[in-house]
XYZ file of C-alpha atoms in Angstrom:
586
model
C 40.545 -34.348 62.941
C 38.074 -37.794 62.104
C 41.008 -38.858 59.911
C 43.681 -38.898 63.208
C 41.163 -40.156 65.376
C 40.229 -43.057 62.999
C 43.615 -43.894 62.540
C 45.049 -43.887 66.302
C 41.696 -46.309 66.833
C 42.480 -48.329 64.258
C 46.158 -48.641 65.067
C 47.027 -47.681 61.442
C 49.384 -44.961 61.972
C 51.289 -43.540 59.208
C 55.250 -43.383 59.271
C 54.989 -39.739 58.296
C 51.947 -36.661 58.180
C 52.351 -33.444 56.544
C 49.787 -30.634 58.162
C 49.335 -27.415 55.617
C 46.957 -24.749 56.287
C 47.106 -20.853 56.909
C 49.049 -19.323 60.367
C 47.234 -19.966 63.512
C 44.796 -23.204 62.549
C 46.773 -25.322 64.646
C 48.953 -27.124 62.930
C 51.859 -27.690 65.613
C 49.609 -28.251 68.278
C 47.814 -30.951 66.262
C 50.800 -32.397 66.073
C 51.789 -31.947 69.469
C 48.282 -33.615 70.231
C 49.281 -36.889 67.836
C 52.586 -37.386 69.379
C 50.944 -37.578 72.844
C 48.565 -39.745 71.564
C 51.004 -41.974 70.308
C 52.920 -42.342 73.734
C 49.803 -41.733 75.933
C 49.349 -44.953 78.692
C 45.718 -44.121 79.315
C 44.158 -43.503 75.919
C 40.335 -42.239 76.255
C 38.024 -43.926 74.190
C 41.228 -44.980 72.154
C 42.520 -41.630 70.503
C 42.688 -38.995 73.094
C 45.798 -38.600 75.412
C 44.853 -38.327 78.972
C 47.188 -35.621 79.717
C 48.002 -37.256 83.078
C 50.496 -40.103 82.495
C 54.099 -38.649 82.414
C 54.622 -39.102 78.832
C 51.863 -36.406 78.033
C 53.011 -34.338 81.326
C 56.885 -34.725 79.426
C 55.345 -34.034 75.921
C 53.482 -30.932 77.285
C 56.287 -29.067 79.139
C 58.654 -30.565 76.666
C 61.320 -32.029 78.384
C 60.482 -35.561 76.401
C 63.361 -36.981 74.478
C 61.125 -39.140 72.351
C 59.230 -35.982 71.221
C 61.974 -33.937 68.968
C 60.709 -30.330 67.912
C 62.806 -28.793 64.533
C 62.404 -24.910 63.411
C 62.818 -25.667 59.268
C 63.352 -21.915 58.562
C 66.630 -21.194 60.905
C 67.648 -25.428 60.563
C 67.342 -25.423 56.760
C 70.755 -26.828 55.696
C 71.330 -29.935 54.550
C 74.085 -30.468 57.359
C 71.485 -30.378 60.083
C 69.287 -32.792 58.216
C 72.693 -35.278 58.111
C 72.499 -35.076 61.922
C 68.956 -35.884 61.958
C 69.767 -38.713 60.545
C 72.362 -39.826 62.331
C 69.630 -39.849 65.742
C 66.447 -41.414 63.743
C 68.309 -45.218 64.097
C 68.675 -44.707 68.086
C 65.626 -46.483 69.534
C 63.218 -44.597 71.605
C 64.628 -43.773 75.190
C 61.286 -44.499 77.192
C 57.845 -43.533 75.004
C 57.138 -46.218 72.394
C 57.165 -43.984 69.346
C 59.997 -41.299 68.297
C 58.323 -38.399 67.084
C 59.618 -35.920 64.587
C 58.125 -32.245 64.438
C 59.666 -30.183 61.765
C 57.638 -26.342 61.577
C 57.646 -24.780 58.078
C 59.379 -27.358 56.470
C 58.788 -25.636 53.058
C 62.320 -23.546 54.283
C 64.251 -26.991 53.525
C 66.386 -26.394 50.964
C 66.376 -28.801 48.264
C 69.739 -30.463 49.442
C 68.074 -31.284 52.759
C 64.686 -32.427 51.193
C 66.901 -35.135 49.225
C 68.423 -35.864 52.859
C 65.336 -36.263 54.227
C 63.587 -38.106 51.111
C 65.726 -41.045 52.079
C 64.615 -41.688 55.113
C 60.989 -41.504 54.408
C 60.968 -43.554 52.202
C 62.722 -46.375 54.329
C 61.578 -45.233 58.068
C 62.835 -47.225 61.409
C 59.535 -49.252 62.388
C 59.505 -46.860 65.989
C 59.734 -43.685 64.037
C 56.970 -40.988 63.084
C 57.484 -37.566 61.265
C 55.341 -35.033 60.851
C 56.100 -32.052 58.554
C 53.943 -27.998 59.123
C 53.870 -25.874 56.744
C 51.797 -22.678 55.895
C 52.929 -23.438 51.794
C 52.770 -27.047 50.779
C 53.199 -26.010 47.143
C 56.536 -25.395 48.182
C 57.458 -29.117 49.159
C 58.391 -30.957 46.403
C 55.934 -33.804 45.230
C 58.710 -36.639 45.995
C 58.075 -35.577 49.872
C 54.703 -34.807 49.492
C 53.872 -38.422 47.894
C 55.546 -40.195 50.940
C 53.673 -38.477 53.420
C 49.550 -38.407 54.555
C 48.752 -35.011 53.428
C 46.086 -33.781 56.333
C 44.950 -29.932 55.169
C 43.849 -27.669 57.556
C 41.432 -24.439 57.229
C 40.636 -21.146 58.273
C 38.676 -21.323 61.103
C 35.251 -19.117 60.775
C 34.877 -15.887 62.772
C 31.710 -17.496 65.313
C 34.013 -20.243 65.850
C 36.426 -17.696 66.965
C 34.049 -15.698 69.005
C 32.822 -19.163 70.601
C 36.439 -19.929 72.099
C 37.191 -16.401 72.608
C 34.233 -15.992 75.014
C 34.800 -19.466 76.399
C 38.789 -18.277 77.521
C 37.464 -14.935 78.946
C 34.894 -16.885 81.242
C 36.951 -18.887 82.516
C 39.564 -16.203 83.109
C 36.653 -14.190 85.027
C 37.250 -11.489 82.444
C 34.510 -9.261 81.456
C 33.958 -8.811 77.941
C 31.684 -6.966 74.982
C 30.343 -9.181 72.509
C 30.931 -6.802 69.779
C 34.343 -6.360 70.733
C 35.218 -10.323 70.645
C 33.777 -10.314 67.013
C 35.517 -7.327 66.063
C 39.080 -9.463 67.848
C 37.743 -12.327 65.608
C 37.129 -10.427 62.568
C 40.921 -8.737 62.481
C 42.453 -12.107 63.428
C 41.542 -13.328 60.094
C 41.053 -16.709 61.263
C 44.017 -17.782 63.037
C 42.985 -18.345 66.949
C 46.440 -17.858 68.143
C 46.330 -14.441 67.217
C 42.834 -14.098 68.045
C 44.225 -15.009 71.777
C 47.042 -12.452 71.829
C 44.627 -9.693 70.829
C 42.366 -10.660 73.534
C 45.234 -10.501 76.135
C 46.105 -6.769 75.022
C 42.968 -5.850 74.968
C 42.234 -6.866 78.523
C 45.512 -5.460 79.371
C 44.625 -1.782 77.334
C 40.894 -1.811 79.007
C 42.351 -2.202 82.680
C 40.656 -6.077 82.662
C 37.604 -5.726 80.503
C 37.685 -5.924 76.591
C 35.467 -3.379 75.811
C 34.729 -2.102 71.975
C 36.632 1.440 72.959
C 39.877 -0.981 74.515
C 39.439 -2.624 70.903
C 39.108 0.606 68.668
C 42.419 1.884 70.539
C 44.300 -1.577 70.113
C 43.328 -1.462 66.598
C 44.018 1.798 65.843
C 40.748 2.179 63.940
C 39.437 0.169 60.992
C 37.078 -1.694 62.739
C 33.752 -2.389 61.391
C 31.552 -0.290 63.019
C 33.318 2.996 61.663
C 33.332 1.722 58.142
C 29.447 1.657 58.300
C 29.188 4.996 59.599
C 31.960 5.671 56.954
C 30.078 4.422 54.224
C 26.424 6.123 55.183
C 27.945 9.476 55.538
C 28.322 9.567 51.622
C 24.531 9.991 51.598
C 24.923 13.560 52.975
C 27.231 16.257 50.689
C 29.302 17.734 52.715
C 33.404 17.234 53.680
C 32.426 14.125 56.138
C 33.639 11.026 54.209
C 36.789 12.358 53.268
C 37.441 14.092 57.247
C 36.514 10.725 58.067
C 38.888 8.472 56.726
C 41.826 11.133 56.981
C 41.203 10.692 60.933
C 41.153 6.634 60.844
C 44.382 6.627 58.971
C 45.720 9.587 61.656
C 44.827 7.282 64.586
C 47.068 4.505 63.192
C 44.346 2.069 61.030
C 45.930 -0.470 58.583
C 45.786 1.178 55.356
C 45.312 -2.366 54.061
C 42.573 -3.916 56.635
C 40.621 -0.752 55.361
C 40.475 -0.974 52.157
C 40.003 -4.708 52.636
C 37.002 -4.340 54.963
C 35.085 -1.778 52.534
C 35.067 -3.869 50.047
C 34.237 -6.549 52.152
C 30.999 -4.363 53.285
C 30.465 -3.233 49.607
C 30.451 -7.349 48.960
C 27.746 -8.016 51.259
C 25.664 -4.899 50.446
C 25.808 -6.446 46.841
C 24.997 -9.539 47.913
C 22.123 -8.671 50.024
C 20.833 -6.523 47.222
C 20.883 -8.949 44.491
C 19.621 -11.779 46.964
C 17.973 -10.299 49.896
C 17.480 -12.267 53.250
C 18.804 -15.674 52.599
C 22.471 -14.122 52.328
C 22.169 -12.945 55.610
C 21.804 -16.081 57.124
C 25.060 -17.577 55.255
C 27.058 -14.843 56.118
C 26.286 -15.336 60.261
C 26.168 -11.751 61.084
C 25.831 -9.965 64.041
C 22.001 -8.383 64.302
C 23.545 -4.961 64.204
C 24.695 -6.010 61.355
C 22.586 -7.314 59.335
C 20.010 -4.440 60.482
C 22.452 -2.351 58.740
C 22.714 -4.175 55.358
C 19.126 -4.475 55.011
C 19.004 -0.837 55.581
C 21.488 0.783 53.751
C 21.417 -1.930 50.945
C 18.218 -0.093 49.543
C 20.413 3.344 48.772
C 22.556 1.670 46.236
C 22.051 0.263 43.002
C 24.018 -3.211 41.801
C 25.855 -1.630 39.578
C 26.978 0.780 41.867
C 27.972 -1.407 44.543
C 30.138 -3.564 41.893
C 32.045 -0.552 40.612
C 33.025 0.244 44.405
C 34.331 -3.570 44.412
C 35.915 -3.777 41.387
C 37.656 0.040 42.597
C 38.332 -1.434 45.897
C 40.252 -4.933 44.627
C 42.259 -2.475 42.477
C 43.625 -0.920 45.127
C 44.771 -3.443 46.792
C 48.161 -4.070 45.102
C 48.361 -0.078 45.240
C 48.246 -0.165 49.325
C 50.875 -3.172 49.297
C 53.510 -1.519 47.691
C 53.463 1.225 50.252
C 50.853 3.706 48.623
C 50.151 6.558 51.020
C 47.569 7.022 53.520
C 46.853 10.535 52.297
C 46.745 9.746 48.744
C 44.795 6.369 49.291
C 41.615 8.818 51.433
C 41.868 11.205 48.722
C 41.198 8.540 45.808
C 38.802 6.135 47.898
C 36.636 9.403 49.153
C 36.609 10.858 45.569
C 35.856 7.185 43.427
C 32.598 6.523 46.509
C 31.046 9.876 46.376
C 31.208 9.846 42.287
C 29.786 6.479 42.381
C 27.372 7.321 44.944
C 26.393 10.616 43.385
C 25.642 8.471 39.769
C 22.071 7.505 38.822
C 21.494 4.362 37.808
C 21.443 3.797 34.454
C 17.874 3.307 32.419
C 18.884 1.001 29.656
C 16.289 -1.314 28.320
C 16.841 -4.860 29.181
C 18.335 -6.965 26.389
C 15.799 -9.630 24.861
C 15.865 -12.846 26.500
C 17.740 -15.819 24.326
C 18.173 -18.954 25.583
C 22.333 -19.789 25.575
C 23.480 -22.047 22.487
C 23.697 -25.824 23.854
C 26.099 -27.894 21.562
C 24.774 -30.976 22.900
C 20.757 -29.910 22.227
C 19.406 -31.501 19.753
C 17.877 -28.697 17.035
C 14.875 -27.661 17.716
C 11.106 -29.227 15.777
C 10.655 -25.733 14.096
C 14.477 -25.424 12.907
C 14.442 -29.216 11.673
C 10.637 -28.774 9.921
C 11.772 -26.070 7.461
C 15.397 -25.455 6.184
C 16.704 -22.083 7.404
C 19.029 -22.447 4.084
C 18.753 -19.573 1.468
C 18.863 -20.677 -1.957
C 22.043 -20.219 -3.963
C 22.617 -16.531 -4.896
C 23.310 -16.194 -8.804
C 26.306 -15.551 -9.926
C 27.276 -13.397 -13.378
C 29.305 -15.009 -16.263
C 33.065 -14.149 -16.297
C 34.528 -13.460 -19.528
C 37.925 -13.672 -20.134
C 39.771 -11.258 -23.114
C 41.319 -12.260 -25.722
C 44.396 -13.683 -25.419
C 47.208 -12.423 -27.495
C 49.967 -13.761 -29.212
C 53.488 -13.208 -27.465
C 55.507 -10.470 -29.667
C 59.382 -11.594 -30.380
C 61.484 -9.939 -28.331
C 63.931 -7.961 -29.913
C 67.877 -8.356 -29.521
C 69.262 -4.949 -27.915
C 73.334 -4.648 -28.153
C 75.810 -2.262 -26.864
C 73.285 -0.643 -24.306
C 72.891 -1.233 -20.492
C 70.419 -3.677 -19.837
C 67.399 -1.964 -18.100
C 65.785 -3.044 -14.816
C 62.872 -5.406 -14.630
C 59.632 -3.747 -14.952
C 56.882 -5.492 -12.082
C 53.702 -6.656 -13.727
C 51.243 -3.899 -13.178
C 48.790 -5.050 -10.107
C 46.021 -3.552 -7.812
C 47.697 -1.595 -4.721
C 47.848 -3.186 -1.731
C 47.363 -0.387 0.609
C 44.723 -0.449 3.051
C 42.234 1.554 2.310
C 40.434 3.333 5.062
C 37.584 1.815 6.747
C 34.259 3.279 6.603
C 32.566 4.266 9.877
C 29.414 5.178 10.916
C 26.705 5.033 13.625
C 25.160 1.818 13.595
C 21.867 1.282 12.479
C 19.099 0.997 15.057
C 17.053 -1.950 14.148
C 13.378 -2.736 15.270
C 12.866 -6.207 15.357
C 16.037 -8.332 16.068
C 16.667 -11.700 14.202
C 14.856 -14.550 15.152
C 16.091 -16.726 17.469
C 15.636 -20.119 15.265
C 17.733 -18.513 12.791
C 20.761 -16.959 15.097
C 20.720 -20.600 16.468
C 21.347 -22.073 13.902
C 24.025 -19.739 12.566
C 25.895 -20.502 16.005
C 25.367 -24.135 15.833
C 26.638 -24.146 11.843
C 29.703 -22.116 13.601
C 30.690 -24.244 15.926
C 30.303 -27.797 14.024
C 32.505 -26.122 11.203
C 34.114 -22.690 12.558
C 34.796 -22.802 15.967
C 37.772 -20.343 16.468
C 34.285 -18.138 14.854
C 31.846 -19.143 17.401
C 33.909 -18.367 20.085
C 34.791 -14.975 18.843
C 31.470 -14.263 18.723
C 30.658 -15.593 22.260
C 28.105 -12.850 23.547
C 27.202 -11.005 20.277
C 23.767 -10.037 19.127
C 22.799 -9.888 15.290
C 20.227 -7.720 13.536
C 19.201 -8.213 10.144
C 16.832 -6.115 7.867
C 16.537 -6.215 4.054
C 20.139 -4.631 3.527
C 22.335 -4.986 6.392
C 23.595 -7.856 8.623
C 24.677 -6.069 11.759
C 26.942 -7.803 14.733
C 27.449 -5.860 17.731
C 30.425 -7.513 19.913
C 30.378 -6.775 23.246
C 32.290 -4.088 24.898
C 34.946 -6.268 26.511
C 35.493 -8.040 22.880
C 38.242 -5.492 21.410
C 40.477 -8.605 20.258
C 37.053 -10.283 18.997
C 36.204 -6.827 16.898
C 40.121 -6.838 15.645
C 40.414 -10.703 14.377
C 36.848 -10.471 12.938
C 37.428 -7.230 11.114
C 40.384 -9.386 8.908
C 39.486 -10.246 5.240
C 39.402 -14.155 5.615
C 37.259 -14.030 8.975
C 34.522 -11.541 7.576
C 34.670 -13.536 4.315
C 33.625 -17.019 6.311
C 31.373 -15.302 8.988
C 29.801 -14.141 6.050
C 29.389 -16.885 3.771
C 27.847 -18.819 7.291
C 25.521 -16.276 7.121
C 24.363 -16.055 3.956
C 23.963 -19.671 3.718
C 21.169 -19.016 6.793
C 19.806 -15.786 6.380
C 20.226 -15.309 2.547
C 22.718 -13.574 0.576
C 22.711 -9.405 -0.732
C 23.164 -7.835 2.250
C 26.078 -5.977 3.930
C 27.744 -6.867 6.953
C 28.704 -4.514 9.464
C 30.751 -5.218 12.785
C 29.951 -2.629 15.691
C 32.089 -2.527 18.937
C 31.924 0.444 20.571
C 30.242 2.741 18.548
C 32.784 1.764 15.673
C 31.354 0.044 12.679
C 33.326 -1.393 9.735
C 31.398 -1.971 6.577
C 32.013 -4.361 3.940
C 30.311 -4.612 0.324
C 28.822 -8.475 -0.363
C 30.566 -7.922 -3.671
C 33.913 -7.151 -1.961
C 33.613 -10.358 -0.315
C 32.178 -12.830 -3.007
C 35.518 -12.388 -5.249
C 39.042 -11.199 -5.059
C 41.239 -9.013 -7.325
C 43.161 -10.994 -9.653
C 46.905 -9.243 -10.651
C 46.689 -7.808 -14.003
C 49.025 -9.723 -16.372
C 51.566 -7.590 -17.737
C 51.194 -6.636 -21.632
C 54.725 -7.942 -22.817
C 57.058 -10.281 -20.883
C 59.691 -8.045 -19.034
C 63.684 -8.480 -20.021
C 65.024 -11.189 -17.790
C 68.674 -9.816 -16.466
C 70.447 -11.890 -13.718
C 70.006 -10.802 -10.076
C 72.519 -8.407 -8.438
C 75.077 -9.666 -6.228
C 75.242 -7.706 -3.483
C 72.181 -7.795 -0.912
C 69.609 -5.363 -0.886
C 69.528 -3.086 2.012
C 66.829 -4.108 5.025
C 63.710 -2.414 4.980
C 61.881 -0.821 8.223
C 58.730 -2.237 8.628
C 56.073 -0.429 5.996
C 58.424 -0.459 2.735
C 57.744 -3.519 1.239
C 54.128 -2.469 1.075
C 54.054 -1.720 -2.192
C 56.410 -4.500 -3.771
C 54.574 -6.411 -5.770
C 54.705 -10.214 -5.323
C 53.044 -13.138 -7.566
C 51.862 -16.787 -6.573
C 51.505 -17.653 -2.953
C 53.441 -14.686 -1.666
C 50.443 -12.321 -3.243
C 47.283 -15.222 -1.575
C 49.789 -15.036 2.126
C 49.766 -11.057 2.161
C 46.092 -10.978 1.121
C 44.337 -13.282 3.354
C 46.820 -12.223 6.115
C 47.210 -8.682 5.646
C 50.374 -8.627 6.080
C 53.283 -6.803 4.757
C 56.534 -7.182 3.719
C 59.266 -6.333 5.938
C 62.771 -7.962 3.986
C 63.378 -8.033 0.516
C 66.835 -10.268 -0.170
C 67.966 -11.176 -3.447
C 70.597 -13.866 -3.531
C 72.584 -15.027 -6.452
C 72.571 -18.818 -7.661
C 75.977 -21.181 -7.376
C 75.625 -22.184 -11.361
C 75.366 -18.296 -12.234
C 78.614 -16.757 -14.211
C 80.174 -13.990 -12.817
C 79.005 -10.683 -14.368
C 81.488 -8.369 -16.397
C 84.548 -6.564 -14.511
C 84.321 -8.967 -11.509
C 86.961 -11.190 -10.629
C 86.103 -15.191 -10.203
């Protein structure tokens, strides 16, 4: 509110405002607020309306014709935005500003909103609009760049409970505490519906708002039970399940339940991984916090995360109508498994500083070169090459097919697996460094597949264990061309002769160095194959999987190899300069 009041002081008011925030911030009676501001006579301190001349008496009971309120979801048409504009040239009748309020203005359809984009953008000097709306993603940025976007926000739940407490004193109405947080913790931060609840609750409780007057208004849900919800899964016994199946009986929100446990699960995690300080951001009640610092100590992290991660999973479930008996049943079940699991004993990992691109190496790395020397590599002899025979005329018989050149199969041979090795002493951390930083000046689709992996390396194996939430990393690394460059990386570091193995899950893959220091050649055939022309008709498709073992030369054979891919068509196609063969007419 600065911005408004700076502006209405310094006389610089916009021709048109859009206010967006969630239901219940006050957004409309801002603006009600503005347009009496506006029109006031008696300005206080020169922004705030007195509420005593009779344009703010006119503007309050609203009965002023200067002051024109619109409903955008039932006067969405593009006709009622016509007439509109049809009344914005009439001067004002007796305030000195004509003031437009149109409520969820995101409802315009986009016929209106090119209506209305005329007018704001050339506005009568006496007119002011000001545009509500709970969406403003909705209004399309032509409006929303013509306008002074003002957002509003959820107002927190002791700011509720302040003006909650303030309305029932001076309404002489006696209230719990407890039971005006609990009204400000279900209206979710609007204060309009904070104030309804209050005036059924006073109504329910015969005049008082009492916690009881609250729980029945509510129909469960609240707070209080979801503690004693959550520490009766200390005890083994039929409690926690009996428990929720009477909340949902009474009438609780399936949603505001499983909404508030994992709330309470949130801050259980966050006091346990924090402690004290969180309870002083979070403003809680001293019941409260008593609570969290209590039962906080009879659950582990991981625990409490797992109940979270459940919780925000069910959700969506509970919005698309998922039953109250089915949703106790799961909820009951998934916290007494994860209550009843130990915490796990694993030994922590070894502490490695993250990879900074922009460090500079470090003195020990740039003293000695991590580089191994060149691996040798044996002489290739090529045979003998021999002559090509003359090929032999053949008449009167059928020419026979081509022959393909004989070559190595293709098919994939089945990976090796086995449990991965258990290594002692873990690579240093100079070295992995600098096999991250070598990846990411000159492979960095590698480094970031390998984001979160740890290495081993011992005389014969190189060993990379992706983490468990890396299945795509484990798949794309596990392809002949990545393994072949992750590999040459590093063997340039750590030396070459060793094997590398890929673990992810349990699952290894092992390749030979030698299977990844050369590839296959095709065998040349021993005598040229008969050249007949092509067949005219088109070969039948092939399902995915026959062309696997079709033999292909040249680039085709390097594409399928580095790719492993297959081939999936096979189409032979005649030329336009080829004759016709025998018995077929031209």
């Amino acid at each position: 509110m600065d911005v408004l009041k700076k502006t209405l002081q310094r006389n610089q008011t916009g021709h048109a405002w859009l206010f967006s925030g969630p239901r219940g911030c006050g957004k409309t009676t801002a603006a009600r607020l503005l347009a009496k501001a506006l029109n006031c006579t008696g300005l206080v301190d020169g922004y705030e309306p007195c509420g005593k001349c009779a344009q703010c008496i006119s503007i309050s009971s609203g009965d002023s014709l200067d002051v024109v309120e619109i409903d955008g979801a039932s006067n969405n048409g593009v006709e009622e935005i016509r007439e509109l504009k049809t009344h914005v040239s009439l001067s004002p009748f007796s305030a000195r500003w004509k003031v437009y309020i149109i409520d969820e203005v995101h409802m315009l359809s986009i016929s209106a909103f090119n209506a209305l984009l005329k007018t704001l953008e050339e506005p009568p000097p006496y007119v002011v609009f000001i545009l509500a709306t709970t969406e403003p993603q909705k209004v399309p940025a032509t409006i929303r760049s013509r306008c002074r976007h003002l957002p509003f926000h959820r107002i927190e739940v002791p700011a509720v409970c302040s003006r909650l407490s303030r309305v029932a004193s001076e309404e002489k109405i006696p209230f719990d505490p407890d039971a005006l947080r609990e009204i400000a913790r279900h209206a979710d931060g609007a204060l309009r519906d904070a104030l309804s609840l209050l005036e059924q609750a006073a109504s329910l409780g015969g005049g008082e708002v009492s916690k009881d007057a609250v729980d029945r208004l509510l129909g469960g849900g609240t707070l209080s039970e979801m503690e004693k919800w959550v520490s009766s899964l200390k005890e083994e016994d039929v409690q926690p399940f009996l428990f929720l199946d009477r909340m949902f009986r009474k009438g609780a929100s399936p949603q505001r339940v499983v909404e508030g446990v994992f709330l309470l699960f949130r801050n259980l995690w966050a006091v346990k991984r924090w402690g004290k300080p969180v309870l002083e951001a979070l403003a809680l009640s001293e019941s409260e916090e008593a609570f969290l610092e209590a039962e906080s100590g009879a659950w582990t992290q991981d625990q409490l995360s797992d109940m979270m991660q459940y919780c925000s999973k069910l959700i969506p479930q509970v919005r698309a109508g998922l039953r109250t008996d089915v949703l106790s049943g799961l909820l009951a079940a998934r916290a007494l498994e994860c209550r009843a699991t130990p915490a796990a004993k694993a030994s922590p990992p070894v502490a490695r500083p993250p990879f900074n691109p922009m460090e500079p190496a470090s003195e020990t790395a740039a003293a000695r070169p991590l580089v191994a020397p060149p691996r040798p590599v044996a002489p290739q002899t090529s045979p003998p090459v021999e002559p090509p025979r003359p090929a032999t005329p053949q008449t009167g018989s059928p020419v026979a097919p081509p022959q393909p050149a004989s070559r190595p199969d293709r098919a994939k041979e089945p990976r090796e697996v086995r449990v991965p090795a258990a290594f002692d002493s873990p690579v240093p951390d100079e070295i992995w460094r600098e096999v991250e930083r070598r990846l990411f000046e000159g492979h960095i689709s590698l480094y970031c597949l390998l984001v979160g992996a740890t290495i081993a390396v011992d005389e014969k194996c190189i060993e990379i264990r992706i983490p468990d939430d890396g299945a795509y990393s484990y798949a794309t690394l596990c392809s002949e061309r990545k393994t072949h460059e992750l590999a040459a990386v590093i063997d340039d570091v750590v030396g070459g002769g060793r094997e590398l193995v890929l673990a992810w899950r349990g699952e290894c893959s092992a390749r030979a160095p030698q299977a990844m220091e050369t590839k296959p050649e095709p065998e040349e055939a021993s005598s040229p194959a008969p050249v007949v022309p092509p067949a005219r008709d088109e070969a039948p498709p092939q399902s995915r999987g026959q062309g696997k073992g079709i033999p292909f030369e040249g680039i085709v054979d390097e594409v399928l190899r580095w790719t492993d891919g297959e081939v999936v068509l096979v189409r032979r196609e005649e030329r336009e300069d080829e004759p016709p063969l025998a018995g077929e007419q031209e």
